[in-house]
XYZ file of C-alpha atoms in Angstrom:
746
model
C 15.825 26.838 -41.889
C 14.170 24.950 -39.041
C 16.338 23.279 -36.424
C 15.984 19.516 -36.066
C 14.173 19.157 -32.759
C 15.513 15.629 -32.377
C 19.096 16.891 -32.165
C 19.167 19.192 -29.143
C 22.397 20.358 -27.574
C 22.951 18.234 -24.492
C 25.419 17.957 -21.622
C 25.361 15.520 -18.701
C 26.764 15.406 -15.199
C 27.009 12.646 -12.589
C 25.982 13.840 -9.128
C 25.127 11.634 -6.180
C 25.466 8.548 -8.359
C 22.763 9.770 -10.758
C 22.968 11.213 -14.237
C 21.558 14.710 -14.695
C 20.833 15.820 -18.263
C 20.760 19.469 -19.340
C 19.708 20.179 -22.885
C 18.489 23.069 -24.991
C 17.171 23.487 -28.532
C 14.298 21.010 -28.436
C 11.642 23.131 -26.673
C 10.788 26.795 -26.052
C 13.270 28.117 -28.594
C 11.618 31.547 -28.735
C 12.420 32.111 -25.081
C 15.628 34.011 -24.421
C 16.937 30.994 -22.564
C 15.444 27.526 -22.125
C 16.664 24.318 -20.507
C 15.284 20.810 -20.207
C 16.772 19.290 -17.050
C 16.214 15.621 -16.227
C 17.143 13.135 -13.515
C 15.662 9.661 -13.812
C 12.082 10.124 -14.960
C 11.700 13.622 -13.512
C 11.897 16.478 -16.020
C 11.651 20.244 -15.494
C 11.393 22.736 -18.343
C 12.839 26.123 -17.342
C 12.654 29.283 -19.438
C 13.760 32.878 -18.994
C 12.516 35.904 -20.906
C 13.274 39.594 -20.476
C 11.620 42.762 -21.710
C 13.049 46.274 -21.670
C 11.244 48.574 -19.249
C 9.873 51.901 -20.418
C 10.977 53.506 -17.142
C 13.089 52.624 -14.139
C 10.898 51.031 -11.448
C 13.442 51.670 -8.745
C 14.043 47.960 -8.165
C 15.003 44.896 -10.178
C 11.703 43.292 -11.333
C 12.624 39.606 -11.289
C 9.692 37.175 -11.230
C 10.170 33.449 -10.591
C 7.273 31.017 -10.963
C 7.541 27.267 -10.346
C 4.569 25.085 -11.285
C 3.765 21.386 -11.154
C 1.692 19.989 -14.003
C -0.502 17.138 -12.792
C -0.073 15.255 -16.062
C 3.590 14.931 -15.056
C 2.563 12.192 -12.625
C -0.340 10.829 -14.663
C -2.923 12.578 -12.481
C -5.981 14.708 -13.189
C -6.241 17.798 -10.971
C -8.669 17.496 -8.080
C -10.022 21.020 -8.481
C -13.577 21.636 -9.640
C -12.315 22.820 -13.030
C -10.022 19.795 -13.436
C -7.107 21.973 -14.405
C -4.189 23.527 -12.563
C -5.718 26.548 -10.869
C -4.179 29.993 -11.249
C -3.134 30.455 -7.642
C 0.053 28.489 -6.872
C 0.026 25.888 -4.130
C 2.076 26.360 -0.970
C 4.770 24.022 -2.285
C 4.928 25.844 -5.617
C 5.321 29.144 -3.765
C 8.072 27.766 -1.532
C 10.024 26.303 -4.455
C 9.665 29.591 -6.356
C 11.350 31.271 -3.377
C 14.096 28.640 -3.351
C 14.896 29.516 -6.968
C 14.593 33.294 -6.556
C 16.830 33.672 -3.508
C 20.137 32.423 -4.999
C 19.485 33.933 -8.451
C 18.579 37.503 -7.493
C 21.955 38.560 -5.987
C 23.756 37.407 -9.154
C 22.052 40.018 -11.362
C 23.426 43.578 -11.415
C 22.137 45.523 -8.424
C 21.621 48.705 -10.440
C 21.236 49.694 -14.036
C 19.637 46.572 -15.549
C 16.486 48.080 -17.004
C 14.869 44.730 -17.834
C 11.744 42.966 -16.631
C 12.900 39.356 -16.140
C 10.662 36.308 -15.804
C 11.828 32.779 -14.971
C 9.272 29.977 -15.399
C 9.966 26.424 -14.224
C 7.408 23.708 -15.060
C 7.545 20.109 -13.893
C 6.456 18.121 -16.952
C 7.409 14.628 -15.771
C 7.571 13.269 -12.223
C 8.804 9.757 -11.513
C 7.819 9.782 -7.786
C 11.456 9.028 -6.959
C 13.550 12.131 -7.732
C 12.449 15.499 -6.366
C 11.997 18.289 -8.877
C 12.785 21.362 -6.742
C 16.588 21.163 -6.876
C 16.433 20.354 -10.594
C 14.350 23.492 -11.156
C 16.898 25.596 -9.260
C 19.807 24.323 -11.355
C 17.762 24.560 -14.549
C 16.892 28.202 -13.810
C 20.557 29.105 -13.442
C 21.358 27.269 -16.685
C 18.562 29.051 -18.574
C 19.793 32.478 -17.441
C 23.342 31.485 -18.382
C 22.130 30.753 -21.927
C 20.231 34.048 -22.174
C 21.650 37.477 -23.147
C 21.136 38.757 -19.581
C 24.187 39.751 -17.513
C 24.507 37.147 -14.763
C 27.286 36.388 -12.280
C 26.588 32.652 -12.290
C 26.274 29.777 -12.527
C 24.904 28.228 -9.336
C 23.599 24.725 -8.819
C 21.111 23.296 -6.362
C 21.163 20.132 -4.297
C 19.543 18.391 -1.367
C 21.473 16.793 1.491
C 20.139 13.923 3.560
C 21.773 11.801 6.240
C 20.934 8.136 6.732
C 22.676 6.070 9.408
C 25.286 8.803 9.779
C 26.120 8.921 6.045
C 25.421 11.968 3.864
C 23.264 11.366 0.773
C 23.034 13.825 -2.115
C 19.592 14.310 -3.644
C 17.936 11.449 -1.701
C 14.812 9.878 -3.146
C 11.426 10.494 -1.523
C 11.727 7.161 0.284
C 15.208 8.017 1.547
C 14.007 11.410 2.784
C 11.636 9.605 5.158
C 14.603 7.803 6.733
C 16.860 10.861 6.912
C 17.478 13.066 9.971
C 18.586 15.899 7.681
C 16.773 17.558 4.786
C 18.622 20.623 3.533
C 18.215 22.266 0.131
C 21.138 24.489 -0.834
C 22.613 26.408 -3.740
C 26.299 26.930 -4.388
C 28.642 28.444 -6.925
C 32.085 27.166 -7.800
C 33.512 28.844 -4.695
C 30.892 29.188 -1.965
C 27.389 28.600 -0.668
C 24.721 31.066 -1.804
C 21.502 29.753 -0.192
C 20.456 27.232 2.477
C 16.980 26.094 3.536
C 16.066 22.999 5.491
C 15.152 21.052 8.573
C 16.852 18.571 10.853
C 16.083 16.281 13.762
C 18.265 17.720 16.520
C 21.449 17.602 14.449
C 24.572 19.302 15.919
C 25.828 22.455 14.216
C 29.137 20.851 13.263
C 27.331 18.123 11.332
C 25.369 20.700 9.330
C 28.559 22.596 8.493
C 30.225 19.385 7.326
C 27.130 18.453 5.317
C 27.018 21.785 3.481
C 30.708 21.730 2.634
C 30.372 18.125 1.421
C 27.297 18.987 -0.628
C 28.949 22.024 -2.221
C 31.779 19.849 -3.484
C 29.417 17.136 -4.714
C 27.413 19.456 -7.020
C 30.400 21.013 -8.782
C 29.797 18.830 -11.885
C 26.475 20.696 -12.326
C 28.298 24.038 -12.230
C 30.782 22.803 -14.822
C 27.985 21.379 -17.005
C 26.301 24.802 -17.157
C 29.544 26.456 -18.247
C 29.924 23.843 -20.965
C 26.312 24.278 -22.126
C 26.894 28.040 -22.238
C 29.901 27.506 -24.515
C 27.882 25.272 -26.846
C 24.589 27.157 -27.049
C 24.778 30.448 -25.167
C 23.484 33.648 -26.776
C 25.680 36.763 -26.895
C 25.330 38.797 -23.710
C 23.600 42.155 -24.072
C 25.581 45.347 -23.821
C 25.418 46.489 -20.233
C 27.121 49.327 -18.433
C 26.893 49.169 -14.652
C 25.105 52.128 -13.142
C 27.406 54.792 -11.708
C 26.200 57.784 -9.700
C 27.544 61.226 -10.455
C 30.579 61.477 -8.130
C 30.081 65.234 -7.723
C 26.490 64.747 -6.572
C 27.481 61.835 -4.308
C 30.068 64.049 -2.594
C 27.565 66.899 -2.228
C 24.881 64.606 -0.778
C 27.390 63.203 1.725
C 28.460 66.705 2.753
C 24.875 67.877 3.248
C 23.760 64.677 5.050
C 26.613 64.733 7.554
C 25.987 68.403 8.205
C 22.294 67.628 8.784
C 23.169 65.056 11.437
C 22.971 61.717 9.612
C 25.507 60.029 11.889
C 23.570 61.097 14.968
C 20.308 59.912 13.396
C 21.811 56.462 12.812
C 22.648 56.191 16.517
C 19.021 56.563 17.630
C 18.243 53.122 19.148
C 14.432 53.073 18.626
C 13.298 52.076 15.136
C 10.487 54.585 14.541
C 12.393 57.486 16.117
C 15.423 56.589 13.992
C 13.209 56.446 10.914
C 11.894 59.955 11.654
C 15.421 61.286 12.231
C 16.637 59.838 8.922
C 13.595 61.292 7.170
C 14.385 64.718 8.591
C 17.957 64.464 7.295
C 16.719 63.542 3.812
C 14.305 66.497 3.784
C 17.143 68.907 4.670
C 19.348 67.456 1.955
C 16.579 67.801 -0.647
C 15.830 71.386 0.410
C 19.474 72.356 -0.044
C 19.747 70.649 -3.433
C 16.533 72.196 -4.741
C 17.796 75.625 -3.772
C 21.135 74.982 -5.502
C 21.028 76.121 -9.175
C 23.441 73.319 -10.093
C 20.881 70.648 -9.203
C 17.495 72.331 -8.888
C 16.398 71.541 -12.452
C 18.007 68.084 -12.668
C 15.053 65.816 -11.870
C 16.949 62.614 -12.638
C 19.689 63.585 -10.198
C 17.226 64.518 -7.459
C 15.417 61.230 -7.946
C 18.613 59.309 -7.191
C 19.297 61.105 -3.903
C 17.340 58.539 -1.891
C 19.542 55.689 -3.137
C 22.661 57.742 -2.472
C 21.580 58.373 1.107
C 20.839 54.665 1.582
C 24.318 53.782 0.313
C 25.860 56.366 2.646
C 23.889 55.072 5.634
C 25.024 51.547 4.850
C 28.678 52.607 4.749
C 28.456 54.592 7.988
C 26.754 51.834 9.987
C 29.025 49.080 8.650
C 32.114 51.175 9.393
C 30.968 51.761 12.970
C 30.391 48.036 13.500
C 33.785 47.137 12.038
C 35.774 49.893 13.775
C 33.912 50.252 17.081
C 32.070 46.950 17.453
C 28.919 48.968 18.169
C 25.607 48.368 16.394
C 22.717 50.664 15.545
C 20.918 50.159 18.881
C 24.122 50.305 20.918
C 24.584 46.535 21.400
C 27.786 44.637 20.871
C 27.910 41.946 18.184
C 26.804 39.001 20.367
C 24.113 40.347 22.698
C 20.485 39.258 22.226
C 17.904 42.004 22.689
C 15.838 41.989 25.938
C 13.135 39.308 25.986
C 9.679 39.454 27.572
C 7.131 36.635 27.558
C 3.510 36.201 28.616
C 1.583 32.940 28.248
C -2.143 32.225 28.473
C -3.112 35.762 27.485
C -6.164 34.790 25.370
C -8.999 33.484 27.601
C -10.670 31.154 25.099
C -7.714 30.054 22.961
C -6.380 26.553 23.561
C -2.873 27.959 23.974
C -1.343 31.407 23.500
C 1.874 33.321 24.073
C 3.139 36.851 23.598
C 6.832 36.900 22.732
C 8.822 40.120 22.613
C 12.475 40.480 21.664
C 13.543 44.103 21.429
C 11.120 45.878 19.105
C 9.826 42.652 17.573
C 6.659 41.278 19.133
C 4.556 38.285 18.085
C 1.349 36.849 19.465
C 1.244 33.127 18.732
C -1.889 31.007 19.188
C -2.321 27.225 19.173
C -5.602 25.532 18.244
C -6.331 21.827 18.611
C -8.699 20.016 16.262
C -9.742 16.543 15.223
C -8.486 14.470 12.325
C -11.228 15.976 10.156
C -9.404 19.312 10.459
C -6.302 18.022 8.695
C -5.233 19.998 5.645
C -5.715 18.081 2.416
C -3.713 19.014 -0.667
C -3.457 17.834 -4.243
C 0.123 17.069 -5.284
C 2.171 15.108 -7.803
C 2.620 12.332 -5.247
C -1.120 12.060 -4.594
C -3.442 13.504 -1.989
C -1.353 14.769 0.922
C -2.609 15.508 4.438
C -1.027 17.665 7.142
C -1.905 17.428 10.821
C 0.400 20.304 11.819
C 0.156 23.742 10.249
C 1.914 26.977 11.163
C 0.667 30.161 9.566
C 2.684 33.367 9.828
C 0.979 36.735 9.359
C 2.710 40.066 8.815
C 0.041 42.805 8.792
C 1.169 46.238 7.531
C 0.516 47.894 10.907
C 3.421 45.869 12.359
C 5.825 48.250 10.594
C 3.589 51.333 10.561
C 2.646 51.053 6.890
C -0.498 51.119 4.754
C -0.666 48.207 2.290
C -3.246 45.769 0.920
C -3.782 42.879 3.329
C -2.936 39.623 1.582
C -0.814 36.544 2.166
C 2.524 37.173 0.497
C 5.228 34.739 -0.586
C 7.335 36.011 2.295
C 4.638 35.123 4.817
C 4.268 31.627 3.354
C 8.049 31.169 3.437
C 8.467 32.375 7.019
C 5.566 30.193 8.162
C 7.087 27.155 6.452
C 10.446 27.743 8.156
C 8.832 28.014 11.597
C 6.727 24.913 10.874
C 9.820 22.897 9.939
C 11.589 24.076 13.080
C 8.800 22.939 15.417
C 7.736 19.729 13.674
C 10.493 17.468 15.122
C 9.392 18.084 18.736
C 5.712 17.245 18.192
C 4.294 14.044 19.696
C 3.584 11.087 17.425
C 0.113 10.773 15.901
C -0.615 7.618 17.876
C 0.203 9.344 21.174
C -1.516 12.660 20.432
C -3.956 12.333 17.514
C -5.029 15.976 17.434
C -4.651 18.243 14.420
C -2.576 21.279 15.404
C -2.695 24.784 13.961
C -0.333 27.501 15.170
C -0.831 31.089 13.999
C 1.850 33.726 14.530
C 0.543 37.290 14.390
C 3.416 39.761 13.993
C 2.305 42.770 16.034
C 5.518 44.797 15.868
C 8.569 44.128 13.745
C 12.172 45.170 13.797
C 13.948 42.072 12.532
C 13.745 38.338 13.083
C 9.954 38.045 13.270
C 10.119 34.535 11.779
C 12.289 33.431 14.716
C 9.802 35.102 17.061
C 7.205 32.822 15.460
C 9.380 29.820 16.354
C 9.877 30.902 19.967
C 6.244 31.965 20.411
C 5.031 28.804 18.690
C 6.955 26.633 21.119
C 5.584 28.607 24.071
C 1.967 28.491 22.856
C 2.177 24.734 22.224
C 3.345 24.205 25.792
C 0.645 26.558 27.075
C -1.937 24.433 25.237
C -0.655 21.291 26.953
C 0.753 19.738 23.782
C 3.417 17.262 24.993
C 6.318 18.505 22.856
C 9.632 16.768 23.531
C 11.596 19.994 24.107
C 11.251 23.785 23.702
C 12.520 25.298 20.441
C 14.072 28.734 19.990
C 15.404 30.568 16.955
C 17.749 33.451 16.273
C 18.713 35.393 13.137
C 22.392 36.042 12.437
C 23.863 38.788 10.259
C 27.217 39.446 8.637
C 29.409 42.441 7.874
C 32.253 41.517 5.517
C 34.838 44.047 4.423
C 37.663 42.483 2.428
C 39.041 39.531 4.357
C 37.620 40.772 7.653
C 34.172 39.709 8.776
C 31.954 40.239 11.821
C 28.977 38.037 12.704
C 25.976 39.745 14.341
C 23.596 37.968 16.716
C 19.852 38.768 16.639
C 19.880 41.299 13.806
C 17.600 44.307 13.437
C 15.632 45.040 10.292
C 18.109 47.735 9.247
C 21.020 45.363 9.867
C 19.369 42.836 7.579
C 19.111 45.491 4.844
C 22.689 46.776 5.144
C 24.354 43.461 5.966
C 25.677 40.638 3.814
C 23.758 37.691 5.258
C 20.485 36.676 6.886
C 21.105 33.338 8.602
C 18.205 31.977 10.667
C 18.893 28.994 12.929
C 16.317 27.272 15.152
C 16.606 24.298 17.451
C 16.465 22.794 20.919
C 19.239 22.598 23.490
C 20.147 19.275 21.848
C 20.531 20.383 18.241
C 19.283 22.215 15.144
C 15.761 21.682 13.788
C 15.488 24.421 11.146
C 17.842 26.583 9.116
C 17.540 29.240 6.405
C 20.319 31.339 4.923
C 20.268 34.073 2.305
C 23.564 35.485 1.073
C 23.792 38.968 -0.437
C 27.432 38.657 -1.464
C 28.957 36.155 -3.896
C 29.004 33.356 -1.332
C 29.721 32.175 2.178
C 32.892 30.369 3.172
C 33.030 27.494 5.660
C 35.004 29.685 8.077
C 32.256 32.314 8.204
C 29.522 29.704 8.521
C 31.331 27.977 11.374
C 31.630 31.275 13.269
C 27.956 32.070 12.639
C 26.840 28.643 13.848
C 28.891 28.908 17.041
C 27.565 32.359 17.844
C 23.999 31.289 17.027
C 24.352 28.302 19.382
C 25.171 30.674 22.245
C 22.317 33.008 21.375
C 19.788 30.166 21.083
C 20.694 28.776 24.496
C 20.264 32.225 26.060
C 16.794 32.533 24.528
C 15.827 29.031 25.730
C 16.811 30.016 29.263
C 14.585 33.097 29.077
C 11.693 31.013 27.721
C 12.070 28.495 30.554
C 11.474 31.289 33.079
C 7.987 31.787 31.620
C 7.043 28.141 31.040
C 9.535 25.322 31.333
C 7.462 22.375 30.111
C 4.034 21.604 28.614
C 1.059 22.019 30.921
C -0.174 18.748 32.394
C -3.712 19.143 31.064
C -5.238 20.498 27.902
C -7.298 23.662 28.010
C -10.874 23.062 29.095
C -11.886 24.666 25.802
C -9.830 22.210 23.760
C -11.532 19.213 22.136
C -11.929 16.135 24.341
C -10.557 12.958 22.851
C -11.090 9.244 23.347
C -10.403 6.123 21.340
C -12.698 3.132 21.057
C -11.735 -0.148 19.395
C -14.583 -1.996 17.725
C -14.979 -5.117 15.660
C -14.089 -4.075 12.079
C -17.132 -6.014 10.876
C -19.513 -3.524 12.510
C -17.936 -0.362 11.058
C -20.632 -0.318 8.389
C -23.266 -0.253 11.123
C -21.669 2.705 12.908
C -21.611 4.592 9.626
C -25.084 3.484 8.591
C -26.728 3.759 5.174
C -25.528 6.955 3.530
C -23.741 7.872 6.771
C -27.053 8.101 8.622
C -25.853 6.707 11.956
C -22.589 8.617 12.196
C -24.388 11.826 11.240
C -26.838 11.185 14.052
C -23.973 10.792 16.516
C -22.435 14.054 15.328
C -25.751 15.897 15.491
C -26.550 14.651 19.003
C -23.118 15.311 20.532
C -21.283 17.842 18.363
C -18.452 15.328 18.176
C -16.435 14.325 15.145
C -15.852 10.604 14.707
C -12.974 9.216 12.658
C -13.145 5.484 11.906
C -10.205 3.462 10.624
C -10.499 0.139 8.814
C -8.690 -1.561 11.693
C -11.612 -0.783 14.013
C -9.929 2.146 15.756
C -12.457 4.916 16.355
C -11.203 8.377 17.364
C -13.796 10.622 18.962
C -13.264 14.367 19.365
C -15.967 16.174 21.322
C -16.392 19.756 22.590
C -17.049 18.701 26.225
C -16.470 15.725 28.493
C -20.239 15.054 28.598
C -20.490 15.075 24.821
C -17.492 12.757 24.620
C -19.079 10.187 26.925
C -22.371 10.295 25.054
C -20.624 9.853 21.701
C -18.618 6.963 23.110
C -21.830 5.249 24.268
C -23.495 5.781 20.889
C -20.515 4.264 19.074
C -20.234 1.357 21.508
C -23.944 0.602 21.088
C -23.144 -0.965 17.710
C -20.368 -3.150 19.121
C -22.014 -4.838 22.113
C -21.511 -8.477 23.105
C -24.205 -10.395 25.005
C -23.666 -11.715 28.549
C -24.266 -15.365 29.362
C -27.437 -15.799 31.390
C -28.768 -12.307 30.663
C -32.236 -11.627 29.232
C -32.645 -9.581 26.063
C -35.621 -8.250 24.161
C -34.744 -9.701 20.765
C -36.283 -9.242 17.359
C -37.101 -12.244 15.212
C -35.076 -12.007 12.000
C -35.579 -15.427 10.431
C -37.763 -18.518 10.948
C -36.467 -21.944 9.987
C -37.446 -25.542 10.602
C -35.026 -25.917 13.512
C -36.087 -22.705 15.259
C -35.716 -18.942 14.930
C -32.836 -16.525 14.423
C -33.205 -13.494 16.689
C -31.183 -10.281 16.991
C -30.350 -9.842 20.670
C -28.125 -6.770 20.140
C -27.244 -4.658 17.085
C -25.659 -7.020 14.557
C -25.590 -9.858 17.115
C -27.827 -12.828 16.281
C -28.612 -15.978 18.222
C -30.350 -19.245 17.471
C -33.431 -20.106 19.509
C -33.774 -23.839 18.915
C -37.292 -25.146 18.464
C -36.872 -26.984 21.782
C -36.239 -23.613 23.493
C -39.166 -21.686 22.067
C -41.653 -22.694 24.753
C -42.060 -24.786 27.911
C -44.318 -27.064 25.888
C -43.381 -28.964 22.743
C -43.510 -26.818 19.595
C -44.266 -28.522 16.319
C -43.695 -25.546 14.046
C -41.410 -22.584 15.054
C -43.776 -20.244 13.248
C -46.492 -21.088 15.771
C -44.504 -19.172 18.436
C -42.068 -16.911 16.581
C -43.320 -14.361 14.088
C -41.004 -12.484 11.733
C -40.284 -8.921 12.892
C -41.847 -9.322 16.338
C -39.997 -8.978 19.643
C -39.278 -11.916 21.872
C -37.728 -11.953 25.352
C -34.920 -14.520 25.415
C -32.054 -15.564 27.659
C -28.536 -16.166 26.316
C -27.737 -19.739 27.317
C -24.550 -20.459 25.378
C -21.688 -18.426 23.885
C -19.153 -20.340 21.840
C -17.006 -17.848 19.952
C -19.323 -16.162 17.486
C -21.991 -18.842 17.961
C -24.734 -17.823 20.364
C -27.775 -19.801 21.541
C -30.742 -18.264 23.311
C -33.849 -19.603 25.032
C -37.387 -18.260 25.366
C -38.225 -21.309 27.438
C -35.763 -20.263 30.173
C -37.433 -16.849 30.461
C -40.887 -18.418 30.737
C -39.673 -20.824 33.447
C -38.222 -17.914 35.410
C -41.567 -16.153 35.225
C -43.118 -19.277 36.739
C -40.620 -19.180 39.603
C -38.077 -21.692 38.288
C -34.536 -20.199 38.225
C -32.526 -20.858 35.108
C -30.389 -23.986 35.293
C -27.764 -24.120 32.550
C -27.931 -27.919 32.534
C -31.634 -27.853 31.694
C -30.989 -25.774 28.570
C -27.934 -27.671 27.439
C -27.907 -28.880 23.874
C -29.658 -32.201 23.145
C -27.397 -35.244 22.761
C -25.528 -35.428 19.476
C -27.682 -38.349 18.288
C -30.753 -36.162 18.647
C -29.264 -33.003 17.086
C -28.091 -34.448 13.815
C -25.280 -31.872 13.685
C -23.598 -32.936 10.507
C -23.307 -29.214 9.732
C -20.913 -28.823 12.684
C -18.810 -31.752 11.506
C -18.642 -30.177 8.077
C -17.370 -26.907 9.601
C -20.369 -24.808 8.624
C -21.441 -23.717 12.099
C -24.914 -23.435 13.575
C -26.569 -21.832 10.582
C -24.970 -24.181 8.062
C -26.470 -27.283 9.716
C -29.760 -25.984 11.069
C -32.042 -27.759 8.589
C -30.363 -31.119 9.202
C -30.398 -30.695 12.982
C -34.097 -29.802 12.838
C -34.926 -32.938 10.940
C -32.962 -35.000 13.435
C -34.824 -33.453 16.386
C -38.174 -34.017 14.790
C -37.324 -37.661 14.142
């Protein structure tokens, strides 16, 4: 019996003054879980499917894909194929990460032998309500409906602040007015994920905002529980994975005897890695020689995970009991910092930033407006004048892997870009396109924050007038029962064995970027407040170290950077600068190597490779916007012959009337006797009245005969002679020329 698709199971929730609809049963009923989630005219369809794996991959294979269908906004894709291309856009990748990060920790860490895929598709976009937080909530709801074991639900939301007031899920228009833009996920009890940017907002305000937002989205958590009661599928039988306690005890005994504790106290990353590897090899040798385990391949295969669990317990216990970390630091000390600026001779700006065993080379490049990134999106064609790209090559951690841009690299680059964007100068003050590239050369934790620090330094080295330096630091957490310890500037191993990765970037004034991933069930306000306070101290220390290398932007741009000038021209002559088919502007570019950006207002931005090229391009542009000088001679071209005289072009797009009385020193009966169409004629400008210009060939001829030009001699004839009814009718010189000519001839 087919289900009536017009009677889906639906629940609603009011959040932020808006109704959010969650329904199931109308679409994608063969998926293991499917949800239609809607707010206003924005709709996201989210599905989840799982498939039993033939063998254990050694990790939980969760795949999350978010996609935006262009038909959702009534648009046709701008790609050559006119369809959504296979490779996701940067936004789609970032939203996929936003969904993945709060969902993944809520699945069983071990023993779930399922390949899980979550697909979120935006199928309607109203250009008012953002779809990313809807997709996050919809993904949680879809998994709740499915048979998969899941420690949810969680719900997503966005927090803005306008005029000091928090706003939940602000519209696109409201986001432009907000000094806060934070996307978060939360369960019924705590925060589980945070990602966002701010404009120098104090830490206390962000803490208050997140606690307020968590409370505001609780109706979405409750709605998912209700939908689960109404339409949820029975959960699959699942037994949490449990290691053989006998083998666990034996592995611990052998590892401690082989010196595991000593290996975990080696401060250098690669040396510690080698020491841990040596311990594992000794443990495996002993087990393989033990008849009780030698033939048990499954048991031997699990030894690596057992050793990792043991290492985690040993390091966490040392931090809790001794307050000492892997590299010997206390919980609040930032690793030693070294900085070098201007290391690349031809780059516009560069910096080498080292913090402990993490080292990044960050390079700034300036370009013209033609270098802006252009992207196709649901809201239309979007341009970006500031881009930050983060690279993490495999050699930075001593590995061999295919070189490609991963989701992690896109996410880290986006976080660093958000953190630096608030300090950039306004477009009108600094109209360059900016690209910052962070090359991770060595990594042992917090390389994304190294990109922030190095990016700030390289921008200042390039002479970009940023409002203040920006620094970032990554915070960790060890939580055992009710006791917790916050770690400043975490190592890579501390990220892996800890309970939190909390990245905070900002200036001395306030926070500009934040990202938090939680590996436990959630984060309380008390823990977050302690982490923010400790991060504030760490950030200020890093800013002080950065100021020792370069305290403010350089006064001048690099001599290799593009040269820039702005010219304002009459909007009416823009078509002349461009020329037919772009002929004229192409000629300017070819002759100077400059790029020329023309706005409808008449503002012309010129970017040239050298000062000489800039001046030449400026002259070539200005050539089309010249104004004649009174009393100056010009070689003009005859454009039109009429009864009252001739129209000549004295400058590009500038015409003047040579009255029949001014064509010669002698009386001229017919203008065509002196002026011939297309020929040149030397004339003097004798009158400028707004856009009306009069010229005289007669004045030039008199000068050649030794008679200086006298403005009174070339003044207009009396009104009774000119017959200027055209002037009285408001039609100007050209409108009344025929009548004036007849009057003169009479």
